[in-house]
């Protein structure tokens, strides 16, 4: 529904746009760290001593451990485009780590390091918040599809460990900016429900014939009890294409009750 899509800010972002943002936000700083590690490895390989090679392998494994502990949050994740592209980036970096470890241990082959003793990039690291239940479910599935693509790309026909899909709880279905205890109808001093124009129904003006608001088309005004800022999970990177509704359009799109609750939790925002 166009009205609902507007209120949610539900827009499809093409992969090229996603990659532009993810590259600058996540890939460049991670690759800067990885370049330092690779330079250290080259120096130790030139030395050739067993101690230096062991130190090089330790540095590579330390980077990989950090990569597998790095969390990325999209607080308006939709169906997971940004998270999927970021997962793909992490798995590409992990593949480079595996190849370098294989180079440091000739004869073992890359397959000996694929699981790196149970430490690997998984969907658990990619966190999302989404208000639509169906979009949340799709986002979870998209991440698992991306992970399985990499599994079969590197392991061939070998099936992944059971259970294949795991409930990490990494995609939450809730509002990303506002939390509340409950929603109830707003009432006036006489205890009657407060209503407002529905924001879309019009009637012809008796003077000009132009469409004007139809004051008989009313909707309830809702009260958000105990409104507060929504908490976000901890993450090292935040990516995404957050929904945006201009200030003067917020009431029509989101309702008076929601907007009043939102402003009350952020008095510093003009």
mmCIF file of C-alpha atoms in Angstrom:
data_model
loop_
_atom_site.group_PDB
_atom_site.id
_atom_site.type_symbol
_atom_site.label_atom_id
_atom_site.label_comp_id
_atom_site.label_asym_id
_atom_site.label_seq_id
_atom_site.Cartn_x
_atom_site.Cartn_y
_atom_site.Cartn_z
ATOM 1 C CA UNK A 1 0.000 0.000 0.000
ATOM 2 C CA UNK A 2 1.581 3.336 -1.046
ATOM 3 C CA UNK A 3 0.493 5.154 2.119
ATOM 4 C CA UNK A 4 1.925 2.457 4.381
ATOM 5 C CA UNK A 5 5.110 2.313 2.319
ATOM 6 C CA UNK A 6 5.522 6.088 2.710
ATOM 7 C CA UNK A 7 5.021 5.949 6.477
ATOM 8 C CA UNK A 8 7.525 3.108 6.805
ATOM 9 C CA UNK A 9 10.047 4.617 4.414
ATOM 10 C CA UNK A 10 10.037 1.246 2.665
ATOM 11 C CA UNK A 11 12.170 1.798 -0.399
ATOM 12 C CA UNK A 12 14.216 -0.691 -2.411
ATOM 13 C CA UNK A 13 17.884 0.290 -2.566
ATOM 14 C CA UNK A 14 19.775 -1.125 -5.594
ATOM 15 C CA UNK A 15 22.847 -3.202 -4.842
ATOM 16 C CA UNK A 16 25.170 -0.657 -6.485
ATOM 17 C CA UNK A 17 24.017 1.968 -3.966
ATOM 18 C CA UNK A 18 24.347 -0.468 -1.080
ATOM 19 C CA UNK A 19 27.899 -1.345 -2.118
ATOM 20 C CA UNK A 20 28.885 2.328 -2.318
ATOM 21 C CA UNK A 21 27.882 2.843 1.305
ATOM 22 C CA UNK A 22 29.204 -0.468 2.642
ATOM 23 C CA UNK A 23 32.552 0.021 0.906
ATOM 24 C CA UNK A 24 33.189 3.372 2.610
ATOM 25 C CA UNK A 25 31.669 2.435 5.967
ATOM 26 C CA UNK A 26 32.883 -1.118 6.508
ATOM 27 C CA UNK A 27 35.216 -2.404 3.799
ATOM 28 C CA UNK A 28 37.780 0.399 3.758
ATOM 29 C CA UNK A 29 38.567 0.348 7.511
ATOM 30 C CA UNK A 30 38.623 -3.475 7.619
ATOM 31 C CA UNK A 31 40.877 -3.692 4.571
ATOM 32 C CA UNK A 32 43.222 -1.103 6.073
ATOM 33 C CA UNK A 33 43.689 -3.457 9.056
ATOM 34 C CA UNK A 34 44.047 -6.466 6.752
ATOM 35 C CA UNK A 35 46.707 -4.683 4.670
ATOM 36 C CA UNK A 36 48.778 -4.126 7.813
ATOM 37 C CA UNK A 37 48.538 -7.834 8.636
ATOM 38 C CA UNK A 38 49.521 -8.877 5.097
ATOM 39 C CA UNK A 39 52.504 -6.512 5.143
ATOM 40 C CA UNK A 40 53.641 -8.077 8.423
ATOM 41 C CA UNK A 41 53.258 -11.563 6.932
ATOM 42 C CA UNK A 42 55.363 -10.643 3.893
ATOM 43 C CA UNK A 43 58.113 -9.320 6.178
ATOM 44 C CA UNK A 44 58.115 -12.504 8.277
ATOM 45 C CA UNK A 45 58.036 -14.707 5.171
ATOM 46 C CA UNK A 46 61.139 -12.973 3.880
ATOM 47 C CA UNK A 47 62.850 -13.717 7.193
ATOM 48 C CA UNK A 48 61.845 -17.373 6.803
ATOM 49 C CA UNK A 49 62.549 -18.488 10.372
ATOM 50 C CA UNK A 50 60.083 -20.802 12.100
ATOM 51 C CA UNK A 51 59.531 -18.260 14.879
ATOM 52 C CA UNK A 52 58.687 -15.475 12.427
ATOM 53 C CA UNK A 53 56.343 -17.705 10.419
ATOM 54 C CA UNK A 54 54.558 -18.708 13.620
ATOM 55 C CA UNK A 55 54.213 -15.029 14.523
ATOM 56 C CA UNK A 56 52.807 -14.317 11.058
ATOM 57 C CA UNK A 57 50.217 -17.077 11.408
ATOM 58 C CA UNK A 58 49.260 -15.758 14.831
ATOM 59 C CA UNK A 59 48.646 -12.284 13.369
ATOM 60 C CA UNK A 60 46.453 -13.699 10.589
ATOM 61 C CA UNK A 61 44.400 -15.744 13.046
ATOM 62 C CA UNK A 62 44.024 -12.712 15.326
ATOM 63 C CA UNK A 63 42.612 -10.672 12.437
ATOM 64 C CA UNK A 64 40.259 -13.493 11.556
ATOM 65 C CA UNK A 65 39.085 -13.783 15.154
ATOM 66 C CA UNK A 66 38.346 -10.061 15.208
ATOM 67 C CA UNK A 67 36.486 -10.329 11.888
ATOM 68 C CA UNK A 68 34.321 -13.130 13.298
ATOM 69 C CA UNK A 69 33.517 -11.039 16.391
ATOM 70 C CA UNK A 70 32.650 -7.865 14.461
ATOM 71 C CA UNK A 71 28.962 -7.005 14.443
ATOM 72 C CA UNK A 72 27.107 -4.919 11.874
ATOM 73 C CA UNK A 73 23.710 -3.338 12.586
ATOM 74 C CA UNK A 74 21.081 -2.095 10.142
ATOM 75 C CA UNK A 75 18.394 -0.495 12.363
ATOM 76 C CA UNK A 76 15.927 -0.248 9.472
ATOM 77 C CA UNK A 77 16.908 -3.430 7.673
ATOM 78 C CA UNK A 78 13.822 -4.151 5.561
ATOM 79 C CA UNK A 79 14.467 -7.443 3.791
ATOM 80 C CA UNK A 80 18.199 -7.347 4.497
ATOM 81 C CA UNK A 81 19.900 -5.857 1.410
ATOM 82 C CA UNK A 82 22.589 -4.015 3.380
ATOM 83 C CA UNK A 83 23.232 -6.938 5.707
ATOM 84 C CA UNK A 84 23.477 -9.412 2.816
ATOM 85 C CA UNK A 85 26.067 -7.284 0.988
ATOM 86 C CA UNK A 86 28.062 -6.841 4.208
ATOM 87 C CA UNK A 87 27.978 -10.593 4.912
ATOM 88 C CA UNK A 88 29.293 -11.182 1.402
ATOM 89 C CA UNK A 89 32.144 -8.726 2.094
ATOM 90 C CA UNK A 90 33.041 -10.488 5.343
ATOM 91 C CA UNK A 91 33.095 -13.892 3.649
ATOM 92 C CA UNK A 92 35.349 -12.552 0.880
ATOM 93 C CA UNK A 93 37.779 -11.284 3.490
ATOM 94 C CA UNK A 94 37.572 -14.614 5.304
ATOM 95 C CA UNK A 95 38.422 -16.419 2.056
ATOM 96 C CA UNK A 96 41.566 -14.277 1.771
ATOM 97 C CA UNK A 97 42.482 -15.179 5.356
ATOM 98 C CA UNK A 98 42.095 -18.888 4.565
ATOM 99 C CA UNK A 99 44.303 -18.621 1.469
ATOM 100 C CA UNK A 100 47.018 -16.795 3.363
ATOM 101 C CA UNK A 101 46.989 -19.371 6.163
ATOM 102 C CA UNK A 102 47.340 -22.101 3.530
ATOM 103 C CA UNK A 103 50.349 -20.265 2.067
ATOM 104 C CA UNK A 104 51.931 -20.141 5.504
ATOM 105 C CA UNK A 105 51.404 -23.885 5.925
ATOM 106 C CA UNK A 106 52.361 -25.496 2.584
ATOM 107 C CA UNK A 107 50.996 -28.993 2.103
ATOM 108 C CA UNK A 108 47.986 -28.494 4.354
ATOM 109 C CA UNK A 109 45.838 -26.839 1.704
ATOM 110 C CA UNK A 110 43.125 -24.283 2.180
ATOM 111 C CA UNK A 111 40.575 -26.936 3.161
ATOM 112 C CA UNK A 112 42.477 -27.510 6.389
ATOM 113 C CA UNK A 113 41.621 -23.992 7.524
ATOM 114 C CA UNK A 114 38.070 -23.597 6.247
ATOM 115 C CA UNK A 115 36.464 -23.823 9.669
ATOM 116 C CA UNK A 116 39.435 -22.414 11.581
ATOM 117 C CA UNK A 117 38.629 -24.513 14.645
ATOM 118 C CA UNK A 118 34.979 -23.469 14.722
ATOM 119 C CA UNK A 119 35.654 -19.750 14.316
ATOM 120 C CA UNK A 120 33.949 -18.471 11.179
ATOM 121 C CA UNK A 121 31.800 -15.620 9.902
ATOM 122 C CA UNK A 122 28.092 -16.426 10.483
ATOM 123 C CA UNK A 123 24.736 -14.613 10.141
ATOM 124 C CA UNK A 124 24.814 -14.118 13.915
ATOM 125 C CA UNK A 125 27.093 -11.086 13.404
ATOM 126 C CA UNK A 126 24.604 -9.224 11.214
ATOM 127 C CA UNK A 127 21.974 -7.501 13.300
ATOM 128 C CA UNK A 128 18.777 -5.862 12.134
ATOM 129 C CA UNK A 129 15.683 -4.111 13.437
ATOM 130 C CA UNK A 130 12.519 -4.146 11.322
ATOM 131 C CA UNK A 131 8.887 -3.309 12.138
ATOM 132 C CA UNK A 132 7.255 -5.557 9.509
ATOM 133 C CA UNK A 133 7.124 -9.240 10.564
ATOM 134 C CA UNK A 134 7.258 -10.569 6.976
ATOM 135 C CA UNK A 135 10.257 -8.373 6.127
ATOM 136 C CA UNK A 136 12.048 -9.578 9.266
ATOM 137 C CA UNK A 137 11.525 -13.205 8.210
ATOM 138 C CA UNK A 138 12.817 -12.487 4.689
ATOM 139 C CA UNK A 139 15.905 -10.710 6.076
ATOM 140 C CA UNK A 140 16.788 -13.754 8.183
ATOM 141 C CA UNK A 141 16.346 -16.042 5.175
ATOM 142 C CA UNK A 142 18.399 -13.745 2.921
ATOM 143 C CA UNK A 143 21.341 -13.912 5.343
ATOM 144 C CA UNK A 144 21.182 -17.710 5.526
ATOM 145 C CA UNK A 145 21.025 -17.948 1.730
ATOM 146 C CA UNK A 146 24.130 -15.751 1.508
ATOM 147 C CA UNK A 147 25.937 -17.871 4.096
ATOM 148 C CA UNK A 148 24.969 -21.141 2.385
ATOM 149 C CA UNK A 149 26.136 -19.796 -0.979
ATOM 150 C CA UNK A 150 29.582 -19.278 0.513
ATOM 151 C CA UNK A 151 29.517 -22.668 2.236
ATOM 152 C CA UNK A 152 28.908 -24.564 -1.014
ATOM 153 C CA UNK A 153 31.317 -22.316 -2.896
ATOM 154 C CA UNK A 154 34.121 -23.345 -0.542
ATOM 155 C CA UNK A 155 33.097 -26.858 0.577
ATOM 156 C CA UNK A 156 31.599 -28.165 -2.673
ATOM 157 C CA UNK A 157 28.750 -30.618 -2.125
ATOM 158 C CA UNK A 158 29.583 -31.183 1.549
ATOM 159 C CA UNK A 159 26.488 -30.464 3.621
ATOM 160 C CA UNK A 160 26.794 -27.956 6.465
ATOM 161 C CA UNK A 161 26.472 -29.060 10.070
ATOM 162 C CA UNK A 162 22.982 -29.654 11.446
ATOM 163 C CA UNK A 163 20.927 -27.680 12.177
ATOM 164 C CA UNK A 164 21.572 -25.771 8.966
ATOM 165 C CA UNK A 165 19.437 -22.781 10.004
ATOM 166 C CA UNK A 166 19.905 -21.502 13.540
ATOM 167 C CA UNK A 167 17.746 -19.111 15.509
ATOM 168 C CA UNK A 168 20.316 -16.487 16.439
ATOM 169 C CA UNK A 169 17.692 -13.831 17.135
ATOM 170 C CA UNK A 170 19.842 -11.370 15.201
ATOM 171 C CA UNK A 171 16.896 -9.737 13.400
ATOM 172 C CA UNK A 172 14.427 -8.104 15.821
ATOM 173 C CA UNK A 173 10.864 -7.181 14.892
ATOM 174 C CA UNK A 174 10.174 -3.844 16.584
ATOM 175 C CA UNK A 175 10.313 -0.070 16.269
ATOM 176 C CA UNK A 176 13.921 1.129 16.046
ATOM 177 C CA UNK A 177 13.454 4.622 17.510
ATOM 178 C CA UNK A 178 10.647 4.387 20.059
ATOM 179 C CA UNK A 179 9.704 1.910 22.787
ATOM 180 C CA UNK A 180 6.537 1.997 24.921
ATOM 181 C CA UNK A 181 4.574 -0.100 27.405
ATOM 182 C CA UNK A 182 1.224 -0.026 25.604
ATOM 183 C CA UNK A 183 -0.938 2.025 23.251
ATOM 184 C CA UNK A 184 -4.387 3.246 24.279
ATOM 185 C CA UNK A 185 -6.945 5.745 22.883
ATOM 186 C CA UNK A 186 -6.402 9.392 23.825
ATOM 187 C CA UNK A 187 -9.392 10.882 25.686
ATOM 188 C CA UNK A 188 -10.445 14.440 26.451
ATOM 189 C CA UNK A 189 -11.467 15.911 29.839
ATOM 190 C CA UNK A 190 -14.917 14.374 29.460
ATOM 191 C CA UNK A 191 -13.471 10.946 28.810
ATOM 192 C CA UNK A 192 -14.420 10.920 25.137
ATOM 193 C CA UNK A 193 -11.980 9.570 22.519
ATOM 194 C CA UNK A 194 -9.944 12.259 20.757
ATOM 195 C CA UNK A 195 -10.012 12.049 16.960
ATOM 196 C CA UNK A 196 -8.349 13.841 14.060
ATOM 197 C CA UNK A 197 -8.816 14.181 10.311
ATOM 198 C CA UNK A 198 -7.580 11.001 8.634
ATOM 199 C CA UNK A 199 -5.119 13.001 6.542
ATOM 200 C CA UNK A 200 -6.353 11.867 3.145
ATOM 201 C CA UNK A 201 -10.146 12.075 2.681
ATOM 202 C CA UNK A 202 -11.274 15.233 0.898
ATOM 203 C CA UNK A 203 -14.468 16.865 -0.352
ATOM 204 C CA UNK A 204 -15.113 19.617 -2.906
ATOM 205 C CA UNK A 205 -14.968 23.142 -1.538
ATOM 206 C CA UNK A 206 -18.438 24.767 -1.678
ATOM 207 C CA UNK A 207 -16.735 27.979 -2.829
ATOM 208 C CA UNK A 208 -14.014 26.931 -5.273
ATOM 209 C CA UNK A 209 -14.775 23.280 -5.954
ATOM 210 C CA UNK A 210 -11.171 22.424 -5.069
ATOM 211 C CA UNK A 211 -10.607 19.379 -2.815
ATOM 212 C CA UNK A 212 -10.395 20.304 0.880
ATOM 213 C CA UNK A 213 -10.126 18.112 4.010
ATOM 214 C CA UNK A 214 -13.332 16.279 4.861
ATOM 215 C CA UNK A 215 -13.666 16.968 8.589
ATOM 216 C CA UNK A 216 -16.125 14.082 8.979
ATOM 217 C CA UNK A 217 -13.435 11.543 8.089
ATOM 218 C CA UNK A 218 -11.908 10.984 11.516
ATOM 219 C CA UNK A 219 -9.457 8.518 13.020
ATOM 220 C CA UNK A 220 -8.583 7.909 16.658
ATOM 221 C CA UNK A 221 -5.594 9.587 18.292
ATOM 222 C CA UNK A 222 -3.530 7.042 20.191
ATOM 223 C CA UNK A 223 -1.540 7.587 23.362
ATOM 224 C CA UNK A 224 1.810 5.844 23.831
ATOM 225 C CA UNK A 225 2.230 5.021 27.513
ATOM 226 C CA UNK A 226 5.715 5.447 28.999
ATOM 227 C CA UNK A 227 7.492 6.314 25.721
ATOM 228 C CA UNK A 228 11.276 6.016 25.687
ATOM 229 C CA UNK A 229 14.156 5.706 23.283
ATOM 230 C CA UNK A 230 14.474 2.269 21.741
ATOM 231 C CA UNK A 231 17.719 0.496 22.633
ATOM 232 C CA UNK A 232 19.942 -0.798 19.854
ATOM 233 C CA UNK A 233 22.134 -3.898 20.152
ATOM 234 C CA UNK A 234 25.882 -3.297 20.399
ATOM 235 C CA UNK A 235 27.680 -3.256 17.059
ATOM 236 C CA UNK A 236 30.954 -2.028 15.623
ATOM 237 C CA UNK A 237 29.358 -0.740 12.407
ATOM 238 C CA UNK A 238 25.963 0.757 11.573
ATOM 239 C CA UNK A 239 24.775 0.664 7.951
ATOM 240 C CA UNK A 240 21.475 1.142 6.184
ATOM 241 C CA UNK A 241 19.051 3.390 4.385
ATOM 242 C CA UNK A 242 16.886 4.693 7.244
ATOM 243 C CA UNK A 243 13.317 5.849 6.600
ATOM 244 C CA UNK A 244 12.847 9.613 6.652
ATOM 245 C CA UNK A 245 9.679 11.661 6.941
ATOM 246 C CA UNK A 246 9.995 15.468 6.948
ATOM 247 C CA UNK A 247 8.922 17.208 10.155
ATOM 248 C CA UNK A 248 5.718 18.800 8.851
ATOM 249 C CA UNK A 249 4.572 15.507 7.322
ATOM 250 C CA UNK A 250 5.180 13.379 10.394
ATOM 251 C CA UNK A 251 1.774 13.866 11.981
ATOM 252 C CA UNK A 252 -0.115 12.915 8.832
ATOM 253 C CA UNK A 253 2.099 9.886 8.191
ATOM 254 C CA UNK A 254 2.632 8.587 11.727
ATOM 255 C CA UNK A 255 -0.183 10.043 13.832
ATOM 256 C CA UNK A 256 -0.232 12.697 16.565
ATOM 257 C CA UNK A 257 0.252 10.227 19.416
ATOM 258 C CA UNK A 258 3.362 8.651 17.953
ATOM 259 C CA UNK A 259 4.909 11.999 17.015
ATOM 260 C CA UNK A 260 4.267 13.514 20.472
ATOM 261 C CA UNK A 261 5.827 10.431 22.091
ATOM 262 C CA UNK A 262 8.804 10.646 19.748
ATOM 263 C CA UNK A 263 9.487 14.318 20.506
ATOM 264 C CA UNK A 264 9.068 13.745 24.258
ATOM 265 C CA UNK A 265 11.925 11.240 24.213
ATOM 266 C CA UNK A 266 14.209 13.568 22.227
ATOM 267 C CA UNK A 267 13.749 17.128 23.499
ATOM 268 C CA UNK A 268 17.146 18.146 22.086
ATOM 269 C CA UNK A 269 15.978 17.509 18.495
ATOM 270 C CA UNK A 270 14.427 20.661 16.944
#
